Amino acid sequence: MLRDFFAYYRPWMGLFWLDFGCAVLAGLLELAFPVAITAFIDHLLPQGNWGLTVAAAVGLMALYAINTGLMSIVIYWGHMLGINIETEMRARAFDHLTRLSWRWFDRARTGKLVARVTRDLEEIGEVAHHGPEDAFIALMTFVGAFLLMFWIHPNLALIVALIVPAMLGLVIVYGGRMTQTWRAIYARVGDFNVRLEEALGGVRVVQAFGNEAHESELFAADNQSYRKTKLQAYKVMAVSSALQYMGLRLVQVIVMVVGAGYVLSGDLTTGGFVGFLLLVGVFYRPLEKIAAVIETYPRGIAGFRRYQELLATEPEIADAPDAVDAPALKGDIRFEKVNFAYEGGRQILDGIDLTIRAGETVAFVGPSGAGKTTLLALLPRFYEPTSGRITVDGLALDQMKLNSLRRQIGLVSQDVFLFGGTLRENIAYGRLGATDAEVLRAAEQAQLGPMIATLPDGLDTVVGERGVMLSGGQKQRVAIARAFLKNPPILILDEATSALDSQTEREIQSALDALAVGRTTLVIAHRLGTIRHADRIVVMQDGKIVESGQHGPLIAQGGVYARLSG
């Protein structure tokens, strides 16, 4: 894991060495200050030479100024290093998430995913900056301060060293507790985000049923759990900090008393006494850095483990090693003994055999849960069949690269998702890079022209999060405009006109009929009147095809389709 973690430093080694080098130099200057104070008191003051004293003071201030500059570099450029690594990780995580299958997202919780690419990676960025640097400087300062104290007065240095094991034990014990507590906090953050995302995303449902108080109670429970877990962390932190503070002050008092005895006996100079006291502070400061690393490290490593787990999640649907770009497809589609079932769930599709000719319009009908939407979701490989295979123009779906296949399939579903940007951006999502004229033409083909004319900003009108500023019918027309703009050889219409009134539906239907010319069109519809003129109607029930034919003959059979029509 650490090897994987340090691999993220490679693109930024120049920045790392700048940060690391300045931090080490600043640490060495910290060690030099007590020695400078010792020499100042023991050698300069007895001489009574004001000129030399002032020159030494100026020199000391110059060192302080240099150290200030070094610390500024460490704080800014060091954090830049951490942010660069955090940004790269976030980009990789997002790219990976967008390639995972629909089946994976069926099980995932959005709130926890958001926490993984925000809070987790922020903690990793902090560890990337402070981890190696603080650990090395702590060790360097620890050893350097002890050697300088030993040089000033060996016996006094050994007295200080006797207390080190107890202080290190304290740091290790409480550091372990902090690790456990921060892991619990991360789990609570995920639950907290899930509750927040669901409550805000479904606020209209909450208000429609008058369940604000109920949601407040659920949120309060998660909020209190988060508060309780975080307070446990701060309790451990408070006890650890208090004990460290008291331990340092105890050592300083012991050094003051014992050192005073050595000064009075002439075994230690006054300057050496003052310098030693300053070195005690420098000597124990690494323990504070170690404690900080132990506090930050568990959070960052816990986040990095979850990040690794996410990247290790193999997309269930991916390009095969020998996959090639799909050629310009005509739309000859074959379903050969296709079965599909969710993990541990009931069979959704059972032995589907179906051939669709290029340019044919085929409608799929049947009761809810018959498997119509699932069957057509297999064509763009949103899901993979449990068994069987699907071909387009004689090519199996897994022989074609995903992007090249999906670019040639248009989808208009009953569940329309709009982004929070402008109307223009949402329509242009059908074909990125389309000109304004092409976007406007697609909008007009989808019968959006009259609505756009009434908007103050026209195509530049912001539609709000998930298109909240538009009606259901208007959102579906935006989705249809995307399909017009994409102009694919294969078109899937899943209840594409379900949210429209009868008049608008007739207008859109004529546009969809025009769009269907010269391309393979697969239509799912509950309103059977919209698919009367389909080339073929496929009737599904319990995951099977039970009837197939045109409207008139199917009605005459008096079977499932006739009952649905009645």
mmCIF file of N, CA and C in Angstrom, residues 72 99 202 204 207 372 545:
data_model
loop_
_atom_site.group_PDB
_atom_site.id
_atom_site.type_symbol
_atom_site.label_atom_id
_atom_site.label_comp_id
_atom_site.label_asym_id
_atom_site.label_seq_id
_atom_site.Cartn_x
_atom_site.Cartn_y
_atom_site.Cartn_z
ATOM 1 N N SER A 72 7.561 29.453 5.300
ATOM 2 C CA SER A 72 6.535 29.891 4.344
ATOM 3 C C SER A 72 6.524 28.994 3.110
ATOM 4 N N ARG A 99 -16.981 4.770 -15.196
ATOM 5 C CA ARG A 99 -16.853 3.571 -16.035
ATOM 6 C C ARG A 99 -17.472 2.332 -15.386
ATOM 7 N N GLY A 202 -34.795 14.303 -2.175
ATOM 8 C CA GLY A 202 -36.221 13.965 -2.183
ATOM 9 C C GLY A 202 -37.077 14.931 -1.396
ATOM 10 N N ARG A 204 -39.037 17.251 -2.211
ATOM 11 C CA ARG A 204 -40.414 17.446 -2.684
ATOM 12 C C ARG A 204 -41.325 16.322 -2.198
ATOM 13 N N GLN A 207 -41.935 16.911 1.567
ATOM 14 C CA GLN A 207 -42.940 17.947 1.820
ATOM 15 C C GLN A 207 -44.330 17.517 1.364
ATOM 16 N N LYS A 372 -39.173 -5.449 -20.222
ATOM 17 C CA LYS A 372 -38.982 -4.662 -21.459
ATOM 18 C C LYS A 372 -37.778 -3.728 -21.339
ATOM 19 N N ILE A 545 -40.982 -13.576 -24.358
ATOM 20 C CA ILE A 545 -41.784 -13.084 -25.482
ATOM 21 C C ILE A 545 -42.940 -14.057 -25.684
#
